[in-house]
Every structure is written in structure tokens, then in C-alpha cells.
Short mmCIF file of C-alpha atoms and ligand atoms in Angstrom, two decimals:
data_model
loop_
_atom_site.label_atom_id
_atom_site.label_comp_id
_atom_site.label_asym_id
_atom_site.label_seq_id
_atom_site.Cartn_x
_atom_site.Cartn_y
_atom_site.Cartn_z
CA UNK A 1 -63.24 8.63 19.74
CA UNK A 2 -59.95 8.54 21.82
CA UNK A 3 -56.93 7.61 19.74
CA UNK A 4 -54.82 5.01 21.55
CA UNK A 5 -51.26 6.34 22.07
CA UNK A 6 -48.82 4.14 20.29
CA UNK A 7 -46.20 3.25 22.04
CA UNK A 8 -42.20 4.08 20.40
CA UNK A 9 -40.98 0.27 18.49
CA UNK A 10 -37.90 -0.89 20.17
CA UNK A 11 -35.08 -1.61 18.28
CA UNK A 12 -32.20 -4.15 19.18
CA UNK A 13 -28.86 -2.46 20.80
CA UNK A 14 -25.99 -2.44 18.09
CA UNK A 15 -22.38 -3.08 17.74
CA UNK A 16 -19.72 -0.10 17.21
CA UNK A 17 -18.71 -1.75 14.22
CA UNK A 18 -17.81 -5.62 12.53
CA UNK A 19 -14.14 -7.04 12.17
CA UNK A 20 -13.54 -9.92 9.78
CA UNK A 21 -12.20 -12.73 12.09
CA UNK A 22 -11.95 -15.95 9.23
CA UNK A 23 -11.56 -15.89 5.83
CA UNK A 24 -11.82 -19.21 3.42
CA UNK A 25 -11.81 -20.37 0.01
CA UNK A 26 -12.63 -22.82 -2.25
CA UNK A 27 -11.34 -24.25 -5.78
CA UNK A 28 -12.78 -27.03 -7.85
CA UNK A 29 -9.59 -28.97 -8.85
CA UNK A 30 -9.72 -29.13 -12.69
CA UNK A 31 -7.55 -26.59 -14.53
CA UNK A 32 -7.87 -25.22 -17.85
CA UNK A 33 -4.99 -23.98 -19.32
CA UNK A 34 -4.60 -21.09 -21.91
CA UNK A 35 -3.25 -23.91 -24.27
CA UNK A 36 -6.68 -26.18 -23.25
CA UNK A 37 -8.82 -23.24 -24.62
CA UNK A 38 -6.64 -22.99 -27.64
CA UNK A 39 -7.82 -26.73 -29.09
CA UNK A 40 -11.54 -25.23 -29.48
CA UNK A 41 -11.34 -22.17 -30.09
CA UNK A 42 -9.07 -19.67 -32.21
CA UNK A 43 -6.79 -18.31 -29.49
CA UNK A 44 -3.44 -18.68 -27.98
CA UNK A 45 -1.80 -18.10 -24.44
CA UNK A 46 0.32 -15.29 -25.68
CA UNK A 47 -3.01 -13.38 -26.65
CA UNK A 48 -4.81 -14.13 -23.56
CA UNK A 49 -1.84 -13.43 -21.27
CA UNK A 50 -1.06 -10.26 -22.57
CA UNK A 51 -4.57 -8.79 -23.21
CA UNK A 52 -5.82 -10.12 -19.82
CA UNK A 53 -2.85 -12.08 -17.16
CA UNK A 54 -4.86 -15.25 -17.21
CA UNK A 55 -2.83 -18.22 -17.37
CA UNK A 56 -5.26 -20.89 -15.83
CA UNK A 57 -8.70 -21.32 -13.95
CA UNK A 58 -10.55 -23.52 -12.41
CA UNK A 59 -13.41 -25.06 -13.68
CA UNK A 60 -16.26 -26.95 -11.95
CA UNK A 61 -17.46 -30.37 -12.31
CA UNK A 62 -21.14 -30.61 -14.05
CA UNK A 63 -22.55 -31.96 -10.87
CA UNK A 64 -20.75 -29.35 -8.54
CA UNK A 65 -23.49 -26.56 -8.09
CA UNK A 66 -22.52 -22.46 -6.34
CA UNK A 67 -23.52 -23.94 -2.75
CA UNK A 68 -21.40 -26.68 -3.18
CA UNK A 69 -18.56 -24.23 -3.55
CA UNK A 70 -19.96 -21.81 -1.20
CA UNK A 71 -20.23 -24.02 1.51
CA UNK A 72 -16.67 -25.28 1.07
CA UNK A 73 -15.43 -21.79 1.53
CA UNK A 74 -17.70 -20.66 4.21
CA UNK A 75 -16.70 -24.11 6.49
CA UNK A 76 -13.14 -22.92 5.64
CA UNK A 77 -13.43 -19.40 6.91
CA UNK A 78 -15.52 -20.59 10.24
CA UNK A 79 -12.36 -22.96 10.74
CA UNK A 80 -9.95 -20.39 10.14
CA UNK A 81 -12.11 -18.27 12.93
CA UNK A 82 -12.57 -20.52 15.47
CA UNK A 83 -16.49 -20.33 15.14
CA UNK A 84 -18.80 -22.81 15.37
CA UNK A 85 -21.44 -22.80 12.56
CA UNK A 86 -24.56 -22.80 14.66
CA UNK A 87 -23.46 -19.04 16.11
CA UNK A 88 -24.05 -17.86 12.59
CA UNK A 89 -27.18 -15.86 12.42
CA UNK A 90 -26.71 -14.33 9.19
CA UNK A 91 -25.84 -15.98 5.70
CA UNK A 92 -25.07 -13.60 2.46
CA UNK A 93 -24.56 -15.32 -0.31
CA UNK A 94 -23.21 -13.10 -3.59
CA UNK A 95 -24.08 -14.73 -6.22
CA UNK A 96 -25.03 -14.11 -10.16
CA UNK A 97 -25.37 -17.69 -11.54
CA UNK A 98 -27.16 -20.09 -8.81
CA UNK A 99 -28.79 -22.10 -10.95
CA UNK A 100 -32.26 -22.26 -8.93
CA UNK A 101 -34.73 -19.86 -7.61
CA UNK A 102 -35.62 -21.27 -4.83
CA UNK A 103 -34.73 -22.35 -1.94
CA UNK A 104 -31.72 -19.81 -2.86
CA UNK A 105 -27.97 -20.70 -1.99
CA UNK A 106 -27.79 -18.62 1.06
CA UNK A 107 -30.69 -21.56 2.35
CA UNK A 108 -28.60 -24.02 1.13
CA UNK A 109 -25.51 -23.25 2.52
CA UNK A 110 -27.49 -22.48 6.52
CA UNK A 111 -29.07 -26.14 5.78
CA UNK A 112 -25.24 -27.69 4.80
CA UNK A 113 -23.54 -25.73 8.02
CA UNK A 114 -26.49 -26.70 10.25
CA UNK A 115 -26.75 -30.71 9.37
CA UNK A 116 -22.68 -30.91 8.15
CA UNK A 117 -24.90 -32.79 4.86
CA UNK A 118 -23.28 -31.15 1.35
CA UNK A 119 -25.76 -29.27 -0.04
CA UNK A 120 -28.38 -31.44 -2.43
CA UNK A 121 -26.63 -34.75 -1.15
CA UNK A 122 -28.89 -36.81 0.48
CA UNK A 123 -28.74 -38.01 3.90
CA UNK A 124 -25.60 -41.14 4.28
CA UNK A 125 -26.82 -44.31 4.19
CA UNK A 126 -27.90 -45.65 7.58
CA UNK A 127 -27.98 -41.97 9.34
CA UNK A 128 -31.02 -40.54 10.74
CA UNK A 129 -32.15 -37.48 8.71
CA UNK A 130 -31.58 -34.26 10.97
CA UNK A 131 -34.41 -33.68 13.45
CA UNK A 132 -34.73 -29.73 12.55
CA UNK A 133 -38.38 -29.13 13.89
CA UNK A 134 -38.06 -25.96 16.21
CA UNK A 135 -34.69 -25.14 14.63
CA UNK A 136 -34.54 -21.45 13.94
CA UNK A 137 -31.47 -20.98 11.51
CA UNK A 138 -29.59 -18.28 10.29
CA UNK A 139 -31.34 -15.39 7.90
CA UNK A 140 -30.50 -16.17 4.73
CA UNK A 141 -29.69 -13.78 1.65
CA UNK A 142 -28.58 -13.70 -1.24
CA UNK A 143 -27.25 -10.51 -3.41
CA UNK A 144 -26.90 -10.80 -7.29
CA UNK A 145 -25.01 -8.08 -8.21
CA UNK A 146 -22.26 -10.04 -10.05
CA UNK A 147 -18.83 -8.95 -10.30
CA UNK A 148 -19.35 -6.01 -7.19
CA UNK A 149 -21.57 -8.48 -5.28
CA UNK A 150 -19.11 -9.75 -2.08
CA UNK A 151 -18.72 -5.62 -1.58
CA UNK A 152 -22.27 -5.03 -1.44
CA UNK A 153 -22.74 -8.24 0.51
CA UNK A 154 -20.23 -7.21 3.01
CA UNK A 155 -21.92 -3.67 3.41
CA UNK A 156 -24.93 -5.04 4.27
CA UNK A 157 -23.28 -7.63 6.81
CA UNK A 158 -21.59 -4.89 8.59
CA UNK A 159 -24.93 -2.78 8.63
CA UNK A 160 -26.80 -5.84 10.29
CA UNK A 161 -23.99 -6.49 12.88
CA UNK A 162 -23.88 -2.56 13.49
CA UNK A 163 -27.84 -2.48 13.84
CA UNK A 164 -27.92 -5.14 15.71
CA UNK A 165 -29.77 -7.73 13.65
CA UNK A 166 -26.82 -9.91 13.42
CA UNK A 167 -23.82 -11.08 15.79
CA UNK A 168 -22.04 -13.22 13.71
CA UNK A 169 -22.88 -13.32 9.74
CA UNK A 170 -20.96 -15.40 7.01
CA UNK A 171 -20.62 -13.60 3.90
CA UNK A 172 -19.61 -15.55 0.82
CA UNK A 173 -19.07 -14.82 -3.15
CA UNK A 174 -19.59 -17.87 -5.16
CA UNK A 175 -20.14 -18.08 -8.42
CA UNK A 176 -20.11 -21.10 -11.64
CA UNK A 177 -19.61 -19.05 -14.51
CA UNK A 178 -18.38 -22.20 -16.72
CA UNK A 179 -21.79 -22.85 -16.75
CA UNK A 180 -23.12 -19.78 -18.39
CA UNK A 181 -20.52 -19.60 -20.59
CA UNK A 182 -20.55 -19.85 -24.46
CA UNK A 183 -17.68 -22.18 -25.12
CA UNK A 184 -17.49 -21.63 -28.92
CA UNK A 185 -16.91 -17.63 -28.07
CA UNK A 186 -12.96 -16.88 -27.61
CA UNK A 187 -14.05 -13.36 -26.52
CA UNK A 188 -15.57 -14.31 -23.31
CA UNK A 189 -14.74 -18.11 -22.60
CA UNK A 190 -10.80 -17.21 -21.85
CA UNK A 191 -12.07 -15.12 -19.16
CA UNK A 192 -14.71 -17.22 -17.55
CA UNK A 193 -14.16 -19.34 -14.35
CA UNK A 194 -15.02 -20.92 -11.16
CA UNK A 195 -14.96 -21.02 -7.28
CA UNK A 196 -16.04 -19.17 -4.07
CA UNK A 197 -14.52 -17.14 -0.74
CA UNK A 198 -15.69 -16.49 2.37
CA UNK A 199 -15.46 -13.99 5.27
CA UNK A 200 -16.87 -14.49 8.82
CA UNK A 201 -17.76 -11.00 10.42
CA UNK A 202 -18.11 -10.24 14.07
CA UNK A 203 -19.66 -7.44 16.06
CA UNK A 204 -16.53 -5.75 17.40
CA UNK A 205 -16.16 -3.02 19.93
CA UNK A 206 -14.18 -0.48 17.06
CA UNK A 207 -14.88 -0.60 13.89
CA UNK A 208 -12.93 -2.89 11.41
CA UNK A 209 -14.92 -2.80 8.24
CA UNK A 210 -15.09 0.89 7.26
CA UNK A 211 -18.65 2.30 5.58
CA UNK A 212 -19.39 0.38 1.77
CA UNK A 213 -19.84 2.79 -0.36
CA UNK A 214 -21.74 1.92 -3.68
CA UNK A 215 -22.80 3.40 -6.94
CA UNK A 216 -23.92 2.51 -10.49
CA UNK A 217 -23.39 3.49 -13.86
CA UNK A 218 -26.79 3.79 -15.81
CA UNK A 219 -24.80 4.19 -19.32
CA UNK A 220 -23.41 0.82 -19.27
CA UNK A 221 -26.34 -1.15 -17.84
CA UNK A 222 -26.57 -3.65 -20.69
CA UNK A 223 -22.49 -3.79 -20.97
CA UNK A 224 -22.22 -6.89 -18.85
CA UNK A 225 -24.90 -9.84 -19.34
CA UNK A 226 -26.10 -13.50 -18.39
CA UNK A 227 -29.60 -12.68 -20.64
CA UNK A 228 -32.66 -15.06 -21.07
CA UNK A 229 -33.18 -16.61 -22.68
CA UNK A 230 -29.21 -17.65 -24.16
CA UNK A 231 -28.33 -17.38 -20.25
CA UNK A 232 -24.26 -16.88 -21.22
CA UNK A 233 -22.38 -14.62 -20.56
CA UNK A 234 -21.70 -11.11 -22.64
CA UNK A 235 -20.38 -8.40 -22.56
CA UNK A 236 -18.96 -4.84 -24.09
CA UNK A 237 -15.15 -5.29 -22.93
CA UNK A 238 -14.25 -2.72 -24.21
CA UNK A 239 -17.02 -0.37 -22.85
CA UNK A 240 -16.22 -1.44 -19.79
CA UNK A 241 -12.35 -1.48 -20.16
CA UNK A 242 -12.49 1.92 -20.62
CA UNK A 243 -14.78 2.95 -17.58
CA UNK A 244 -12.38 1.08 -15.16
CA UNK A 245 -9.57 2.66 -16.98
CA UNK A 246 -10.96 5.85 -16.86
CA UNK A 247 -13.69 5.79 -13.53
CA UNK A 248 -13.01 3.47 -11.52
CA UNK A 249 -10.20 5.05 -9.19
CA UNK A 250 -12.27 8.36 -8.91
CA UNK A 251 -14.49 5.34 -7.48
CA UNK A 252 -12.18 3.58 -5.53
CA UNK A 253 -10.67 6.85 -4.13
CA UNK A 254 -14.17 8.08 -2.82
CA UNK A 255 -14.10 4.71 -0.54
CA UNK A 256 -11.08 5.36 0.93
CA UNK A 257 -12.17 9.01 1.74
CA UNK A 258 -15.33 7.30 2.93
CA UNK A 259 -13.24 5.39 5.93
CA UNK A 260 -11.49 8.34 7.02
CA UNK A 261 -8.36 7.15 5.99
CA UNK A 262 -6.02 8.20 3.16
CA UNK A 263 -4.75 6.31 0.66
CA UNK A 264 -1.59 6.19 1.75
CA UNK A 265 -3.10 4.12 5.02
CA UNK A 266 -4.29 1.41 2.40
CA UNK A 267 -1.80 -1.38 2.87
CA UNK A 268 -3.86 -3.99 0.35
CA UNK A 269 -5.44 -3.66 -2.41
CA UNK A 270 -8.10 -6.68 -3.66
CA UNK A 271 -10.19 -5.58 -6.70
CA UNK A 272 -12.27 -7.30 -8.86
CA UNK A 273 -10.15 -9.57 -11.09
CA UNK A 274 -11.35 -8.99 -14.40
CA UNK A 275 -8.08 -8.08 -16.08
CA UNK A 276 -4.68 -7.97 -14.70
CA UNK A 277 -4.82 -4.77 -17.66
CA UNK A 278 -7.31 -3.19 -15.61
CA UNK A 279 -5.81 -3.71 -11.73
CA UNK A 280 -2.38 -2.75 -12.63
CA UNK A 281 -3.63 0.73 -13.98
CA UNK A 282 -5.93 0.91 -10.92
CA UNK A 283 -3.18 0.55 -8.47
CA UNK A 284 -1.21 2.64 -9.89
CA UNK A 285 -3.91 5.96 -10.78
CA UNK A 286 -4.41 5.03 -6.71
CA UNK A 287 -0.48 5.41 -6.03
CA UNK A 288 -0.69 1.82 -4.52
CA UNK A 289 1.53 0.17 -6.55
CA UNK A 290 3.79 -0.58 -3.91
CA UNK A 291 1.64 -2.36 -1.65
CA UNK A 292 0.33 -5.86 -1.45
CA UNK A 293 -2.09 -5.88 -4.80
CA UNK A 294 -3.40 -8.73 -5.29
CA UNK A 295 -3.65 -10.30 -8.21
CA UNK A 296 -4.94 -14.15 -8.58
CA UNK A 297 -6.49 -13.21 -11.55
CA UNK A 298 -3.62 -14.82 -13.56
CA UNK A 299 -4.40 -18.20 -11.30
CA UNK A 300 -8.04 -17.69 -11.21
CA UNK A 301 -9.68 -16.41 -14.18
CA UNK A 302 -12.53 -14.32 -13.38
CA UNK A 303 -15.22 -15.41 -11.14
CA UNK A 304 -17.07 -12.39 -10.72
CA UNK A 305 -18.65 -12.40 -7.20
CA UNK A 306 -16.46 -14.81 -5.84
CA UNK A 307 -13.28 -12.61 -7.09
CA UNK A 308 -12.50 -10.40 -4.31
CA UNK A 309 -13.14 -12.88 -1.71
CA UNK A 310 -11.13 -15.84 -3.28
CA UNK A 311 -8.17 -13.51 -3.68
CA UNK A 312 -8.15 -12.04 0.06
CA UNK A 313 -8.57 -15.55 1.35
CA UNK A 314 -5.94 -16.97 -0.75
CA UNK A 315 -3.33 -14.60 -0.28
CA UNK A 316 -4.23 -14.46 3.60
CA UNK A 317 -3.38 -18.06 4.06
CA UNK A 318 -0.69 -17.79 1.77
CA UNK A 319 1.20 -15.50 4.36
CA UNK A 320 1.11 -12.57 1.71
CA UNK A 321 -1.30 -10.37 3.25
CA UNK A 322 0.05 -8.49 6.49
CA UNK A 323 -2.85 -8.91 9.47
CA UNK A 324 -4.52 -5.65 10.66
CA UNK A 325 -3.89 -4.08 7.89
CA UNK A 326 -6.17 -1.97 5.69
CA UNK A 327 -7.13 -3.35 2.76
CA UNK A 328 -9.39 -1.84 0.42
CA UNK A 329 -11.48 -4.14 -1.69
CA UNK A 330 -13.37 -2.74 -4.63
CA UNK A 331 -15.33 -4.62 -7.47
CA UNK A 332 -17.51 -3.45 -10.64
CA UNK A 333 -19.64 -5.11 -13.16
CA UNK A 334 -22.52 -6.29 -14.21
CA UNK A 335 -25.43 -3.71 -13.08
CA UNK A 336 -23.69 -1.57 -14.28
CA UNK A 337 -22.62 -1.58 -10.26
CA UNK A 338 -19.50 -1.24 -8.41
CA UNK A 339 -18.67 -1.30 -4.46
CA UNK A 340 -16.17 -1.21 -1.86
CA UNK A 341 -15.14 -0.67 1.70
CA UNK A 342 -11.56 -0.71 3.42
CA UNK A 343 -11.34 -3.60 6.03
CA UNK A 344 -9.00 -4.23 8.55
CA UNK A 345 -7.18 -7.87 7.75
CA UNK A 346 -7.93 -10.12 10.64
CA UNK A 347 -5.23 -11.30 13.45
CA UNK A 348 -3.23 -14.02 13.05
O1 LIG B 401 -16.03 -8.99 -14.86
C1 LIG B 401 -17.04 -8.24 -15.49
C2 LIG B 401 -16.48 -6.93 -15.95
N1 LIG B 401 -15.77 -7.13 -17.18
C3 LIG B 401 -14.56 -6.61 -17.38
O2 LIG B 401 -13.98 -5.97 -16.56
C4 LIG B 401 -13.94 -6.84 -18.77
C5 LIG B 401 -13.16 -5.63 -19.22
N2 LIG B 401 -12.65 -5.82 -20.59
C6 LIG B 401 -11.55 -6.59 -20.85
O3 LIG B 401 -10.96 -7.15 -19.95
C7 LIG B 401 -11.10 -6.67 -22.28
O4 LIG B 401 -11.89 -5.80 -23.08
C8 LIG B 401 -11.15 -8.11 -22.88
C9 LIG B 401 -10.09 -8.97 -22.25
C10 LIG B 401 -12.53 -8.71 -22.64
C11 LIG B 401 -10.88 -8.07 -24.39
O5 LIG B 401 -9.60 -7.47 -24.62
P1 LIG B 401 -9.46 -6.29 -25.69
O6 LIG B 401 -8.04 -5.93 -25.73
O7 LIG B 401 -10.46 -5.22 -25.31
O8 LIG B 401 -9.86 -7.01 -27.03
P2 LIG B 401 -10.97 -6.59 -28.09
O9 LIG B 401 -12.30 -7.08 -27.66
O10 LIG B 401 -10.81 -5.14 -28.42
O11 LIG B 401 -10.50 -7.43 -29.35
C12 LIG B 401 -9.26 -7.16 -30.05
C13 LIG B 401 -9.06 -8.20 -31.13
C14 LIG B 401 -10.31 -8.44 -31.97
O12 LIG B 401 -9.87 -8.67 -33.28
P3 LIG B 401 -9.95 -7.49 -34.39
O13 LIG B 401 -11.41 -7.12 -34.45
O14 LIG B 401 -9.10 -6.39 -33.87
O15 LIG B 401 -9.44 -8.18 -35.61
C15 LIG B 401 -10.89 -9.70 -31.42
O16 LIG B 401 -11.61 -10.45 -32.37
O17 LIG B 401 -8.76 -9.45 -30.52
C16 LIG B 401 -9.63 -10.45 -31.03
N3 LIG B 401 -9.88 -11.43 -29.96
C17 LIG B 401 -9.06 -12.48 -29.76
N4 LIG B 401 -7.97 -12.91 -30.38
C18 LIG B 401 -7.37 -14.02 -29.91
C19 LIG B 401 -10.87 -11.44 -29.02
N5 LIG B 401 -10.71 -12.50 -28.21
C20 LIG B 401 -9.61 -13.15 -28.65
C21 LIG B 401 -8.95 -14.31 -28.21
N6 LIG B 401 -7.83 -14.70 -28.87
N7 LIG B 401 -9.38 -15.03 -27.15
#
């Protein structure tokens, strides 16, 4: 019997590397002060300030779902880049509390960017619905791996644009952790908050987004949780305090080498707001105090997947964050998983 040769697969020509070319945010209005929390439960907004910066967050409406938010930020960031939503190819969605299975909120967002209808809205009154047969839309993903999510997310953006899967990819962290939240615990619900950013990545011709690098940490897997069948979130704070206290820049540091810069190239540093006790100390074991750190925690509250993104964006547009810059962006948490790559800021 002759055995047919098989003939070598072919694989797609890549990109020397991704830039970031738009970033975008979103906010639901309502904010809850520190003094708000204190009327249910038995706290106060010197206690929360001090033990974690928070002096407000943003909370989301019942009927406000993650793809709501997510979609808000990732129109913002396709705006802010110029690009028009049907050149996206790839959608990433970082997420740990999308309330559904299925379709997932990376499908939701493609279908929301592709017919300009909100996700779960129904079609206006009097429009035709969208005539989608022989549509091919974006890929859509999502990651749950909470708090280090957007990281991982981006990682795998950059290795689909540098593979040659992707040309264009949105990558979005969006997260409604008021909804998993136990409102009658002071421990967690001061921390607990809303929203989502966005980054639009590009093949590029030099890299811009250096190589993620990502890890876990098997001893604290059950340290951060949104558990059936409660669904709230929990967690060891003080377990985990003390790894980003005492791990995290070792971490942090072995991104940086990762790039093939040195620290002292970083000019931004955007880490998972958890605790404004936890990126101060960070910043400083990196010896980037000095630079732009940012630091909407105290705004923001934490919102996990959509931290790191949120904060970049924000700052960007606010004019604080110097363009073509490296930044190094870093988040941890639930997993127990943490993740990070330096990026070049876009242009202006
Ligand atoms: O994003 C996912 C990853 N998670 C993190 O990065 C969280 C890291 N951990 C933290 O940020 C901090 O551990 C927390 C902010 C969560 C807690 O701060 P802490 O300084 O570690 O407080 P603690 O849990 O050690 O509690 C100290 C005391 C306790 O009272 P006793 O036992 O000493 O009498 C708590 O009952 O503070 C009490 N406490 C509060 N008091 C007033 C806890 N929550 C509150 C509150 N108001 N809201």
C-alpha cells in the first residue's frame, strides 16, 4: 500500500509585532460614596480610605449587564483610533462575572459593533432587523481570569496579530462585580465596583506590546472567589495582601526583563487596583515611584478585569499619560493568576 505524501499545512504570514492605537472606557454614572456604604453596614470612610484609597465607585444599574459596559468602552476606544468596527476580526472579552453562558459577551459585543443595536435591546421601533445572513464577524473570546484577565487577554491579542490570525482585535476588561457582591459584608462590599476599558490593537511593523508573561500561584487558589452556589464574592485579603506585598514585584520585575527593557525604561505603571496599600508598595519595591502610577483605584473601586484597562484609558484621555511611552501593566487575582506585558502608549 503506497502512503500518500502529505503535503506541509500553510500557515498565514504574521505581523512583527501589535501597537495599541485606541484606548476607551466606560462608567455607569451612579456613585457610591464611602459615607453611602456606611448607612448599611458597620464602616466608615476613614477606615476604608486608609486600609484601601477608595473614596467612591461606580455602580451599575440592575438592568445594565458586562456587554453593555463593554461595548461602551470598546466603541470608545475604536473612536479614539480612528477604526471602523467592521475591520475588527478579533473580540477578547476579560471577564469574571457575565452573567450568561452563552452566547458569551465577546458575541455580544461583535453583534452590538456590527448592527450599532446595544447589546440585548431589541431592534428600534420601525427599523428593519439587520440582514446578517453571509456575515462572517469577528472571533469572539472571552478570558475569565478575573482580576489578571485584560493582561492575559492582551497576550493572547498580540499572539493572534503576531501569528497572523488577527489584523485588528479589540480587547476589553469588563466586569459587574456589584452584582456578585454580598452587600451585608463590610469586608468585601467597600471594595467591590463597576465598569469596563478597552484597547484596540494593530499589527504593526515593530513591536509595541512587549511578550505577556504569566504565572500562577497554586497556594492561594481558593484565596479569591465568586463560588456556586452563593456566587459573591470572597476572599483571603490578607493572604493575598501579603503575596502582592511580598511577590508580586519579583513578578512584575520578570516582565520587564521579559521586554528587554529595564525598569528604569518603564515610564507608567497601571496595576491591578485592588488597594492603593498594595500599588504604592509595588511602585516603590519597582523603584517607579517617580513615574506616572496610576492610581484610579481611589475613583474606581476595584473592578477586577476591567481595572487595568479603565485606568490606562482614563488617565490617557485625561492628558496624564505621556504617548509612546512604556508602560507596564500588571494584574493578579483570582486563579490564583497574575499577568503583564510593557506596552508602548499610543500616539496622540
Ligand atoms: O482584586 C482581587 C485581589 N484582592 C486583593 O488584592 C485584596 C488584597 N487585600 C486587601 O486589600 C486588604 O486585605 C483588605 C482591604 C481586603 C482588608 O484590609 P486589612 O487591613 O487586611 O483588614 P483585615 O481583613 O485584616 O481586617 C482588620 C480589621 C478586622 O477587625 P478585627 O478582627 O481586627 O477586630 C475587620 O473585622 O478591620 C475590620 N474590618 C473593617 N472595619 C471597618 C474589615 N472590614 C472593615 C470595614 N470597616 N469595611
Amino acid at each position: 500500500m503506497s502512503v500518500p505524501t502529505v503535503p506541509a499545512l500553510s500557515l498565514p504570514a504574521g505581523a512583527a509585532g501589535s501597537r495599541i492605537v485606541g484606548l476607551g472606557h466606560h462608567q455607569p454614572e451612579k456613585v457610591l460614596t464611602n459615607d453611602d456604604i456606611a448607612r448599611f453596614v458597620e464602616t466608615n470612610d476613614e477606615w476604608i480610605r486608609s486600609r484601601t484609597g477608595i473614596v467612591t465607585r461606580h455602580v451599575a444599574a440592575d438592568d445594565v449587564t458586562v456587554a453593555d459596559m463593554a461595548t461602551a468602552a470598546a466603541r470608545h476606544a475604536l473612536d479614539d483610533a480612528g477604526v471602523d468596527p467592521l475591520d475588527v476580526d478579533l473580540v477578547i472579552v476579560a471577564t469574571a462575572t457575565a452573567a450568561d453562558r452563552s452566547p458569551n459577551t465577546a458575541g455580544r459585543v461583535a453583534y452590538a459593533l456590527r448592527t450599532g443595536v446595544q447589546p440585548g435591546a431589541s431592534t428600534p421601533e420601525g427599523e428593519d432587523e439587520p440582514d446578517l445572513r453571509n456575515v462572517v464577524g469577528p472571533a469572539v473570546i472571552d478570558v475569565n481570569v478575573a482580576c489578571s484577565g485584560f493582561a492575559h487577554a492582551v497576550g493572547l491579542a498580540d499572539q493572534a496579530i503576531r501569528t497572523g490570525t488577527s489584523r485588528t482585535a479589540v480587547v476589553i476588561g469588563a466586569e459587574k462585580l456589584t452584582a456578585v457582591t454580598d452587600w451585608s459584608d463590610r469586608s468585601t462590599c467597600i471594595l467591590t465596583a463597576d465598569g469596563a476599558g478597552a484597547a484596540v490593537l494593530q499589527a504593526a511593523d515593530a513591536p509595541a506590546v512587549g511578550p505577556v508573561v504569566w504565572g500562577s500561584e497554586p497556594e492561594l487558589t481558593p484565596a479569591v472567589l465568586i463560588e456556586a452556589p452563593a456566587d459573591k464574592f470572597a476572599q483571603d485579603g490578607r493572604a493575598v495582601f501579603k503575596w502582592a506585598i511580598t511577590r508580586a514585584a519579583d513578578r512584575a520585575r520578570r516582565v520587564v526583563e521579559a521586554s528587554g527593557l529595564s525598569l528604569d525604561d518603564v515610564g507608567v505603571l497601571v496595576a491591578h487596583q485592588a488597594n492603593l496599600r498594595i500599588i504604592e508598595p509595588l511602585a516603590k519595591g519597582l523603584g517607579l515611584e517617580d513615574r506616572v502610577v496610576v492610581t484610579d483605584i481611589t475613583e474606581s473601586g476595584n473592578t477586577s478585569a476591567a481595572s487595568i484597562p479603565m485606568g490606562l484609558s482614563k488617565w490617557w484621555h485625561a492628558g496624564k499619560i505621556p504617548a509612546g511611552t512604556p508602560a507596564l501593566l500588571f494584574g493578579f487575582g483570582g486563579g490564583f493568576a497574575w499577568a503583564g506585558q510593557v506596552v508602548l502608549t499610543p500616539e496622540r
